[in-house]
PDB file of C-alpha atoms in Angstrom:
ATOM      1  CA  MET A   1     100.995  97.927  89.622  1.00  0.00           C
ATOM      2  CA  ARG A   2     102.468  98.619  93.898  1.00  0.00           C
ATOM      3  CA  HIS A   3     101.669  97.851  88.544  1.00  0.00           C
ATOM      4  CA  ALA A   4     100.093  96.479  88.435  1.00  0.00           C
ATOM      5  CA  ARG A   5     104.038  96.878  93.004  1.00  0.00           C
ATOM      6  CA  ALA A   6     100.787  96.712  92.676  1.00  0.00           C
ATOM      7  CA  ALA A   7     100.679  96.309  91.941  1.00  0.00           C
ATOM      8  CA  LEU A   8     100.126  97.502  90.938  1.00  0.00           C
ATOM      9  CA  LEU A   9     101.990  97.901  91.426  1.00  0.00           C
ATOM     10  CA  ALA A  10      99.576  97.748  89.789  1.00  0.00           C
ATOM     11  CA  ALA A  11      98.522  99.381  88.074  1.00  0.00           C
ATOM     12  CA  ALA A  12     100.255 102.232  89.304  1.00  0.00           C
ATOM     13  CA  LEU A  13     101.515  99.466  91.598  1.00  0.00           C
ATOM     14  CA  LEU A  14     104.009 101.945  93.512  1.00  0.00           C
ATOM     15  CA  ALA A  15     103.282 105.357  95.063  1.00  0.00           C
ATOM     16  CA  ALA A  16     105.821 108.100  95.533  1.00  0.00           C
ATOM     17  CA  GLY A  17     106.390 111.726  96.419  1.00  0.00           C
ATOM     18  CA  THR A  18     106.211 114.282  93.652  1.00  0.00           C
ATOM     19  CA  GLN A  19     109.139 116.565  94.398  1.00  0.00           C
ATOM     20  CA  ALA A  20     111.595 117.079  91.545  1.00  0.00           C
ATOM     21  CA  ALA A  21     115.015 115.518  91.930  1.00  0.00           C
ATOM     22  CA  PRO A  22     117.797 117.971  92.736  1.00  0.00           C
ATOM     23  CA  ALA A  23     120.374 118.371  89.982  1.00  0.00           C
ATOM     24  CA  GLN A  24     123.210 117.351  92.292  1.00  0.00           C
ATOM     25  CA  LEU A  25     121.767 113.814  92.541  1.00  0.00           C
ATOM     26  CA  ALA A  26     122.591 113.061  88.902  1.00  0.00           C
ATOM     27  CA  GLU A  27     125.678 110.956  89.652  1.00  0.00           C
ATOM     28  CA  LEU A  28     124.814 109.315  92.941  1.00  0.00           C
ATOM     29  CA  ARG A  29     125.008 105.699  91.780  1.00  0.00           C
ATOM     30  CA  SER A  30     127.291 103.593  93.926  1.00  0.00           C
ATOM     31  CA  THR A  31     130.146 101.695  92.293  1.00  0.00           C
ATOM     32  CA  THR A  32     130.765  99.475  95.339  1.00  0.00           C
ATOM     33  CA  ALA A  33     127.272  98.017  95.926  1.00  0.00           C
ATOM     34  CA  PHE A  34     124.016  97.271  94.109  1.00  0.00           C
ATOM     35  CA  ARG A  35     121.841  99.587  96.176  1.00  0.00           C
ATOM     36  CA  VAL A  36     118.137  98.692  96.096  1.00  0.00           C
ATOM     37  CA  CYS A  37     115.143 100.775  97.217  1.00  0.00           C
ATOM     38  CA  ALA A  38     112.553  98.392  98.686  1.00  0.00           C
ATOM     39  CA  ASP A  39     109.609  97.887 101.004  1.00  0.00           C
ATOM     40  CA  PRO A  40     110.652  95.742 103.999  1.00  0.00           C
ATOM     41  CA  ALA A  41     107.276  93.977 104.223  1.00  0.00           C
ATOM     42  CA  ALA A  42     105.903  93.685 100.679  1.00  0.00           C
ATOM     43  CA  ASP A  43     105.850  89.896 100.617  1.00  0.00           C
ATOM     44  CA  PRO A  44     105.939  88.136  98.145  1.00  0.00           C
ATOM     45  CA  LEU A  45     107.683  90.933  96.200  1.00  0.00           C
ATOM     46  CA  SER A  46     110.260  92.196  98.683  1.00  0.00           C
ATOM     47  CA  SER A  47     110.977  91.386 102.288  1.00  0.00           C
ATOM     48  CA  GLN A  48     113.625  92.381 104.787  1.00  0.00           C
ATOM     49  CA  ASP A  49     114.418  88.696 105.309  1.00  0.00           C
ATOM     50  CA  GLY A  50     115.352  88.380 101.605  1.00  0.00           C
ATOM     51  CA  SER A  51     112.596  85.916 100.717  1.00  0.00           C
ATOM     52  CA  GLY A  52     110.786  88.014  98.077  1.00  0.00           C
ATOM     53  CA  PHE A  53     111.222  87.367  94.377  1.00  0.00           C
ATOM     54  CA  GLU A  54     112.459  90.938  93.887  1.00  0.00           C
ATOM     55  CA  ASN A  55     115.139  90.177  96.483  1.00  0.00           C
ATOM     56  CA  LYS A  56     116.218  87.221  94.368  1.00  0.00           C
ATOM     57  CA  LEU A  57     116.220  89.356  91.220  1.00  0.00           C
ATOM     58  CA  ALA A  58     118.389  91.906  93.022  1.00  0.00           C
ATOM     59  CA  GLU A  59     120.810  89.158  94.012  1.00  0.00           C
ATOM     60  CA  LEU A  60     120.986  88.017  90.395  1.00  0.00           C
ATOM     61  CA  MET A  61     121.715  91.515  89.065  1.00  0.00           C
ATOM     62  CA  ALA A  62     124.272  92.178  91.794  1.00  0.00           C
ATOM     63  CA  ALA A  63     126.044  88.884  91.080  1.00  0.00           C
ATOM     64  CA  LYS A  64     126.309  89.721  87.385  1.00  0.00           C
ATOM     65  CA  LEU A  65     127.886  93.062  88.357  1.00  0.00           C
ATOM     66  CA  GLY A  66     130.172  91.480  90.940  1.00  0.00           C
ATOM     67  CA  LEU A  67     128.729  93.657  93.716  1.00  0.00           C
ATOM     68  CA  PRO A  68     127.028  93.043  97.080  1.00  0.00           C
ATOM     69  CA  VAL A  69     123.371  93.984  97.550  1.00  0.00           C
ATOM     70  CA  GLU A  70     122.532  96.832  99.931  1.00  0.00           C
ATOM     71  CA  TYR A  71     118.988  97.955 100.758  1.00  0.00           C
ATOM     72  CA  SER A  72     117.300 101.231 101.603  1.00  0.00           C
ATOM     73  CA  TRP A  73     114.054 100.174 103.299  1.00  0.00           C
ATOM     74  CA  PHE A  74     110.921 102.318 103.242  1.00  0.00           C
ATOM     75  CA  PRO A  75     107.196 101.398 103.052  1.00  0.00           C
ATOM     76  CA  GLN A  76     105.741 101.715  99.557  1.00  0.00           C
ATOM     77  CA  GLY A  77     103.345 104.588  99.724  1.00  0.00           C
ATOM     78  CA  SER A  78     103.408 108.342  99.608  1.00  0.00           C
ATOM     79  CA  GLY A  79     106.999 109.543  99.566  1.00  0.00           C
ATOM     80  CA  PHE A  80     108.601 106.186  98.714  1.00  0.00           C
ATOM     81  CA  ILE A  81     110.572 107.448  95.713  1.00  0.00           C
ATOM     82  CA  ARG A  82     111.341 110.823  97.286  1.00  0.00           C
ATOM     83  CA  ARG A  83     112.700 109.255 100.466  1.00  0.00           C
ATOM     84  CA  THR A  84     114.765 106.557  98.745  1.00  0.00           C
ATOM     85  CA  LEU A  85     115.732 106.838  95.074  1.00  0.00           C
ATOM     86  CA  ARG A  86     115.600 110.619  94.809  1.00  0.00           C
ATOM     87  CA  ALA A  87     117.259 111.085  98.197  1.00  0.00           C
ATOM     88  CA  GLY A  88     120.252 109.152  96.886  1.00  0.00           C
ATOM     89  CA  THR A  89     120.147 106.384  99.479  1.00  0.00           C
ATOM     90  CA  CYS A  90     119.721 103.717  96.781  1.00  0.00           C
ATOM     91  CA  ASP A  91     120.016 103.410  93.007  1.00  0.00           C
ATOM     92  CA  VAL A  92     117.287 101.120  91.678  1.00  0.00           C
ATOM     93  CA  VAL A  93     113.684 100.081  92.369  1.00  0.00           C
ATOM     94  CA  MET A  94     113.395  96.459  91.271  1.00  0.00           C
ATOM     95  CA  GLY A  95     109.750  96.558  90.178  1.00  0.00           C
ATOM     96  CA  TYR A  96     108.067  99.619  88.691  1.00  0.00           C
ATOM     97  CA  ALA A  97     105.206  99.893  86.214  1.00  0.00           C
ATOM     98  CA  GLN A  98     106.302 101.139  82.792  1.00  0.00           C
ATOM     99  CA  GLY A  99     105.391 104.730  82.001  1.00  0.00           C
ATOM    100  CA  ASP A 100     105.361 106.289  85.462  1.00  0.00           C
ATOM    101  CA  GLU A 101     107.087 109.677  85.320  1.00  0.00           C
ATOM    102  CA  LEU A 102     108.499 109.623  88.858  1.00  0.00           C
ATOM    103  CA  VAL A 103     111.352 107.392  87.726  1.00  0.00           C
ATOM    104  CA  GLN A 104     113.205 106.601  84.530  1.00  0.00           C
ATOM    105  CA  ASN A 105     112.159 103.131  83.411  1.00  0.00           C
ATOM    106  CA  THR A 106     114.506 100.492  82.105  1.00  0.00           C
ATOM    107  CA  ASN A 107     113.237  98.143  79.432  1.00  0.00           C
ATOM    108  CA  HIS A 108     110.527  95.948  80.903  1.00  0.00           C
ATOM    109  CA  TYR A 109     111.638  92.513  82.066  1.00  0.00           C
ATOM    110  CA  TYR A 110     108.227  90.957  82.581  1.00  0.00           C
ATOM    111  CA  THR A 111     104.545  91.564  81.938  1.00  0.00           C
ATOM    112  CA  SER A 112     101.855  90.403  84.336  1.00  0.00           C
ATOM    113  CA  VAL A 113      98.127  90.736  84.769  1.00  0.00           C
ATOM    114  CA  TYR A 114      95.322  90.990  87.273  1.00  0.00           C
ATOM    115  CA  GLY A 115      93.367  87.839  87.978  1.00  0.00           C
ATOM    116  CA  ILE A 116      90.612  86.307  90.049  1.00  0.00           C
ATOM    117  CA  VAL A 117      91.347  84.146  93.100  1.00  0.00           C
ATOM    118  CA  THR A 118      88.788  81.461  93.949  1.00  0.00           C
ATOM    119  CA  ARG A 119      88.651  78.199  95.828  1.00  0.00           C
ATOM    120  CA  LYS A 120      89.681  75.286  93.610  1.00  0.00           C
ATOM    121  CA  ASP A 121      86.585  73.373  94.672  1.00  0.00           C
ATOM    122  CA  GLY A 122      84.249  76.379  94.622  1.00  0.00           C
ATOM    123  CA  GLU A 123      81.369  77.302  92.333  1.00  0.00           C
ATOM    124  CA  LEU A 124      83.403  80.113  90.758  1.00  0.00           C
ATOM    125  CA  ALA A 125      86.453  78.008  89.893  1.00  0.00           C
ATOM    126  CA  GLY A 126      85.672  78.198  86.157  1.00  0.00           C
ATOM    127  CA  VAL A 127      85.247  81.985  86.000  1.00  0.00           C
ATOM    128  CA  ASP A 128      87.810  83.704  83.771  1.00  0.00           C
ATOM    129  CA  ARG A 129      86.158  87.067  83.047  1.00  0.00           C
ATOM    130  CA  LEU A 130      84.528  89.754  85.156  1.00  0.00           C
ATOM    131  CA  THR A 131      81.399  89.801  83.002  1.00  0.00           C
ATOM    132  CA  ASP A 132      80.593  86.185  83.887  1.00  0.00           C
ATOM    133  CA  PRO A 133      77.008  86.079  85.247  1.00  0.00           C
ATOM    134  CA  ALA A 134      78.193  83.663  87.941  1.00  0.00           C
ATOM    135  CA  LEU A 135      79.767  86.627  89.762  1.00  0.00           C
ATOM    136  CA  LYS A 136      76.416  88.350  90.293  1.00  0.00           C
ATOM    137  CA  ASP A 137      75.308  88.582  93.926  1.00  0.00           C
ATOM    138  CA  ARG A 138      78.638  87.211  95.192  1.00  0.00           C
ATOM    139  CA  GLN A 139      80.924  88.714  97.798  1.00  0.00           C
ATOM    140  CA  LEU A 140      83.933  89.989  95.829  1.00  0.00           C
ATOM    141  CA  GLY A 141      87.134  91.474  97.217  1.00  0.00           C
ATOM    142  CA  VAL A 142      89.162  94.072  95.336  1.00  0.00           C
ATOM    143  CA  VAL A 143      91.733  96.715  96.189  1.00  0.00           C
ATOM    144  CA  ALA A 144      89.991 100.088  95.903  1.00  0.00           C
ATOM    145  CA  GLY A 145      91.234 102.303  93.095  1.00  0.00           C
ATOM    146  CA  THR A 146      92.855  99.518  91.079  1.00  0.00           C
ATOM    147  CA  PRO A 147      91.912  98.974  87.401  1.00  0.00           C
ATOM    148  CA  PRO A 148      89.735  95.878  87.861  1.00  0.00           C
ATOM    149  CA  ALA A 149      87.438  97.816  90.191  1.00  0.00           C
ATOM    150  CA  THR A 150      86.377  99.892  87.164  1.00  0.00           C
ATOM    151  CA  HIS A 151      85.676  96.751  85.121  1.00  0.00           C
ATOM    152  CA  MET A 152      83.708  95.246  87.995  1.00  0.00           C
ATOM    153  CA  ALA A 153      81.554  98.346  88.403  1.00  0.00           C
ATOM    154  CA  ARG A 154      80.868  98.411  84.657  1.00  0.00           C
ATOM    155  CA  ALA A 155      79.835  94.746  84.844  1.00  0.00           C
ATOM    156  CA  GLY A 156      77.213  95.629  87.443  1.00  0.00           C
ATOM    157  CA  LEU A 157      79.133  94.216  90.407  1.00  0.00           C
ATOM    158  CA  ALA A 158      79.504  97.434  92.423  1.00  0.00           C
ATOM    159  CA  LYS A 159      77.031  96.393  95.109  1.00  0.00           C
ATOM    160  CA  ASP A 160      78.914  93.127  95.587  1.00  0.00           C
ATOM    161  CA  MET A 161      82.397  94.656  95.919  1.00  0.00           C
ATOM    162  CA  ARG A 162      84.266  94.887  99.200  1.00  0.00           C
ATOM    163  CA  GLY A 163      87.203  97.251  98.940  1.00  0.00           C
ATOM    164  CA  TRP A 164      90.588  97.213 100.654  1.00  0.00           C
ATOM    165  CA  ASP A 165      93.021 100.154 100.745  1.00  0.00           C
ATOM    166  CA  LEU A 166      95.651 100.414  98.011  1.00  0.00           C
ATOM    167  CA  PHE A 167      98.474 102.099  99.926  1.00  0.00           C
ATOM    168  CA  VAL A 168      99.085 100.709 103.388  1.00  0.00           C
ATOM    169  CA  ASP A 169     102.077 100.071 105.603  1.00  0.00           C
ATOM    170  CA  ARG A 170     102.505  96.357 105.047  1.00  0.00           C
ATOM    171  CA  ARG A 171     104.347  96.050 108.352  1.00  0.00           C
ATOM    172  CA  VAL A 172     101.003  96.461 110.110  1.00  0.00           C
ATOM    173  CA  GLU A 173      98.348  95.765 107.429  1.00  0.00           C
ATOM    174  CA  ASN A 174      98.074  92.996 104.858  1.00  0.00           C
ATOM    175  CA  PRO A 175      95.170  93.541 102.419  1.00  0.00           C
ATOM    176  CA  VAL A 176      96.137  90.729 100.042  1.00  0.00           C
ATOM    177  CA  GLY A 177      96.606  88.226 102.844  1.00  0.00           C
ATOM    178  CA  ASP A 178      93.300  89.270 104.389  1.00  0.00           C
ATOM    179  CA  MET A 179      91.460  88.766 101.092  1.00  0.00           C
ATOM    180  CA  LEU A 180      93.003  85.363 100.459  1.00  0.00           C
ATOM    181  CA  ALA A 181      92.089  84.246 103.967  1.00  0.00           C
ATOM    182  CA  ALA A 182      88.527  85.458 103.403  1.00  0.00           C
ATOM    183  CA  VAL A 183      88.261  83.454 100.165  1.00  0.00           C
ATOM    184  CA  LYS A 184      89.479  80.359 101.999  1.00  0.00           C
ATOM    185  CA  ASP A 185      86.997  80.674 104.866  1.00  0.00           C
ATOM    186  CA  GLY A 186      84.068  81.630 102.609  1.00  0.00           C
ATOM    187  CA  THR A 187      83.701  85.224 103.774  1.00  0.00           C
ATOM    188  CA  LEU A 188      84.501  86.185 100.187  1.00  0.00           C
ATOM    189  CA  ASP A 189      83.497  84.194  97.133  1.00  0.00           C
ATOM    190  CA  ALA A 190      86.418  85.574  95.105  1.00  0.00           C
ATOM    191  CA  ALA A 191      89.074  88.285  95.121  1.00  0.00           C
ATOM    192  CA  VAL A 192      90.448  90.209  92.135  1.00  0.00           C
ATOM    193  CA  LEU A 193      94.149  90.917  92.632  1.00  0.00           C
ATOM    194  CA  TRP A 194      97.390  91.876  90.910  1.00  0.00           C
ATOM    195  CA  GLY A 195      99.141  88.719  89.711  1.00  0.00           C
ATOM    196  CA  PRO A 196     102.630  89.254  91.189  1.00  0.00           C
ATOM    197  CA  LEU A 197     101.049  89.764  94.616  1.00  0.00           C
ATOM    198  CA  ALA A 198      98.494  86.963  94.546  1.00  0.00           C
ATOM    199  CA  GLY A 199     100.154  84.388  92.285  1.00  0.00           C
ATOM    200  CA  PRO A 200     103.070  83.436  94.550  1.00  0.00           C
ATOM    201  CA  LEU A 201     100.835  83.246  97.635  1.00  0.00           C
ATOM    202  CA  VAL A 202      98.216  81.138  95.865  1.00  0.00           C
ATOM    203  CA  LYS A 203     100.880  78.823  94.434  1.00  0.00           C
ATOM    204  CA  ALA A 204     101.716  77.696  97.948  1.00  0.00           C
ATOM    205  CA  ASP A 205      98.055  77.123  98.915  1.00  0.00           C
ATOM    206  CA  PRO A 206      96.406  73.857  97.844  1.00  0.00           C
ATOM    207  CA  GLU A 207      92.890  75.260  98.346  1.00  0.00           C
ATOM    208  CA  LEU A 208      93.113  78.354  96.119  1.00  0.00           C
ATOM    209  CA  GLN A 209      93.658  79.104  92.443  1.00  0.00           C
ATOM    210  CA  PHE A 210      94.581  82.215  90.468  1.00  0.00           C
ATOM    211  CA  THR A 211      92.978  82.675  87.045  1.00  0.00           C
ATOM    212  CA  PRO A 212      94.470  85.467  84.869  1.00  0.00           C
ATOM    213  CA  LEU A 213      91.975  87.924  83.401  1.00  0.00           C
ATOM    214  CA  LEU A 214      93.006  87.777  79.746  1.00  0.00           C
ATOM    215  CA  LYS A 215      89.591  88.325  78.132  1.00  0.00           C
ATOM    216  CA  GLU A 216      88.475  91.708  79.474  1.00  0.00           C
ATOM    217  CA  GLU A 217      87.430  94.337  76.931  1.00  0.00           C
ATOM    218  CA  GLY A 218      87.721  98.101  77.204  1.00  0.00           C
ATOM    219  CA  GLY A 219      89.830 100.136  79.581  1.00  0.00           C
ATOM    220  CA  PRO A 220      91.591 100.451  81.843  1.00  0.00           C
ATOM    221  CA  LYS A 221      94.012  97.720  80.893  1.00  0.00           C
ATOM    222  CA  LEU A 222      94.606  94.887  83.348  1.00  0.00           C
ATOM    223  CA  PHE A 223      98.138  93.958  82.279  1.00  0.00           C
ATOM    224  CA  TYR A 224     101.286  95.945  83.001  1.00  0.00           C
ATOM    225  CA  ARG A 225     104.883  95.812  81.861  1.00  0.00           C
ATOM    226  CA  ILE A 226     107.263  95.905  84.798  1.00  0.00           C
ATOM    227  CA  THR A 227     110.636  97.626  84.666  1.00  0.00           C
ATOM    228  CA  MET A 228     113.377  98.656  87.039  1.00  0.00           C
ATOM    229  CA  GLY A 229     113.264 102.314  88.058  1.00  0.00           C
ATOM    230  CA  VAL A 230     116.280 104.651  88.213  1.00  0.00           C
ATOM    231  CA  ARG A 231     116.778 108.407  88.576  1.00  0.00           C
ATOM    232  CA  PRO A 232     115.754 110.361  85.446  1.00  0.00           C
ATOM    233  CA  SER A 233     119.245 111.759  84.854  1.00  0.00           C
ATOM    234  CA  GLU A 234     121.124 108.430  84.944  1.00  0.00           C
ATOM    235  CA  GLN A 235     121.144 107.343  81.319  1.00  0.00           C
ATOM    236  CA  ASP A 236     124.315 105.254  81.546  1.00  0.00           C
ATOM    237  CA  TRP A 237     122.950 103.322  84.523  1.00  0.00           C
ATOM    238  CA  LYS A 238     119.708 102.638  82.668  1.00  0.00           C
ATOM    239  CA  ARG A 239     121.617 101.332  79.659  1.00  0.00           C
ATOM    240  CA  GLU A 240     123.738  99.088  81.879  1.00  0.00           C
ATOM    241  CA  LEU A 241     120.641  97.613  83.478  1.00  0.00           C
ATOM    242  CA  ASN A 242     119.008  97.171  80.059  1.00  0.00           C
ATOM    243  CA  SER A 243     122.025  95.177  78.967  1.00  0.00           C
ATOM    244  CA  LEU A 244     121.843  93.025  82.105  1.00  0.00           C
ATOM    245  CA  ILE A 245     118.152  92.370  81.547  1.00  0.00           C
ATOM    246  CA  ARG A 246     118.669  91.429  77.900  1.00  0.00           C
ATOM    247  CA  ARG A 247     121.574  89.074  78.619  1.00  0.00           C
ATOM    248  CA  ASN A 248     119.937  87.401  81.616  1.00  0.00           C
ATOM    249  CA  GLN A 249     116.264  87.258  80.627  1.00  0.00           C
ATOM    250  CA  ALA A 250     116.115  83.459  80.857  1.00  0.00           C
ATOM    251  CA  GLU A 251     117.357  83.516  84.456  1.00  0.00           C
ATOM    252  CA  ILE A 252     114.960  86.347  85.302  1.00  0.00           C
ATOM    253  CA  ASP A 253     112.046  84.359  83.861  1.00  0.00           C
ATOM    254  CA  ALA A 254     113.113  81.296  85.846  1.00  0.00           C
ATOM    255  CA  ILE A 255     113.050  83.242  89.132  1.00  0.00           C
ATOM    256  CA  LEU A 256     109.624  84.672  88.330  1.00  0.00           C
ATOM    257  CA  HIS A 257     108.183  81.309  87.255  1.00  0.00           C
ATOM    258  CA  GLN A 258     109.549  79.585  90.340  1.00  0.00           C
ATOM    259  CA  ALA A 259     107.998  82.266  92.534  1.00  0.00           C
ATOM    260  CA  GLY A 260     104.588  81.772  90.925  1.00  0.00           C
ATOM    261  CA  VAL A 261     104.331  85.142  89.160  1.00  0.00           C
ATOM    262  CA  PRO A 262     101.831  84.835  86.265  1.00  0.00           C
ATOM    263  CA  LEU A 263     103.721  85.963  83.167  1.00  0.00           C
ATOM    264  CA  VAL A 264     101.878  87.027  80.016  1.00  0.00           C
ATOM    265  CA  ASP A 265     102.870  88.300  76.591  1.00  0.00           C
ATOM    266  CA  ASP A 266     103.503  92.004  76.085  1.00  0.00           C
ATOM    267  CA  PHE A 267      99.856  92.606  75.164  1.00  0.00           C
ATOM    268  CA  GLY A 268      98.236  90.712  78.026  1.00  0.00           C
ATOM    269  CA  LYS A 269      96.517  88.221  75.722  1.00  0.00           C
ATOM    270  CA  ALA A 270      98.170  84.902  76.560  1.00  0.00           C
ATOM    271  CA  LEU A 271     100.221  83.260  79.268  1.00  0.00           C
ATOM    272  CA  LYS A 272     103.938  83.142  78.609  1.00  0.00           C
ATOM    273  CA  PRO A 273     105.292  79.568  78.491  1.00  0.00           C
TER     274      PRO A 273
END
């Protein structure tokens, strides 16, 4: 997404190593625990203290299976998949953008979108597209290399963009938090961010608002379908998770809504009720 985790997610929201999985890892799934690969400091997605919405989704899935949750912690960045899922220390990544070849995707269980964060009382509060002339000559934050940066450059906003790194160790750096703080204190006029990262943080802040970007034209797309990721060889495990997702979609949606994740339809055109 880090797609969209990080986003994107985001849009490829998660980074990983590229080594092929050894054949002997085909049947590594634990039958005594729901073993999750996660970043220990990717708030609001996952956190070692269990407060992230992906932590809550993991608890839901584990409860339906009658298993305890166990974590394999590793910062999301280069080598994340190689050092966790493919190393056999865990069996599922809770949030992974659909279509990435480093994992086998389950069916998607939500779709989210990039959006623009502004002050509720600011001059840009009504902006809902990156081609809005009101964005000209404003200080705009964006994570470098993410899809909206391309749209912003095409809209003539390149000189106004301030970029933050996409892949960082969130234990020591916090690009999203830094951008939100800058919008609050006026250092930035707006920030364009992946919804599952910004939405929950903005929900808890009375001064900020998140507006989904549902009207952008041309590529790259700004919405992404989010799945769970498993090892490519584990077809039975994927089917079991697909069944869990299908049978518990209402509870999954409730967790995401409560967290403040902006949910959209499968084509990124409208907010999901």
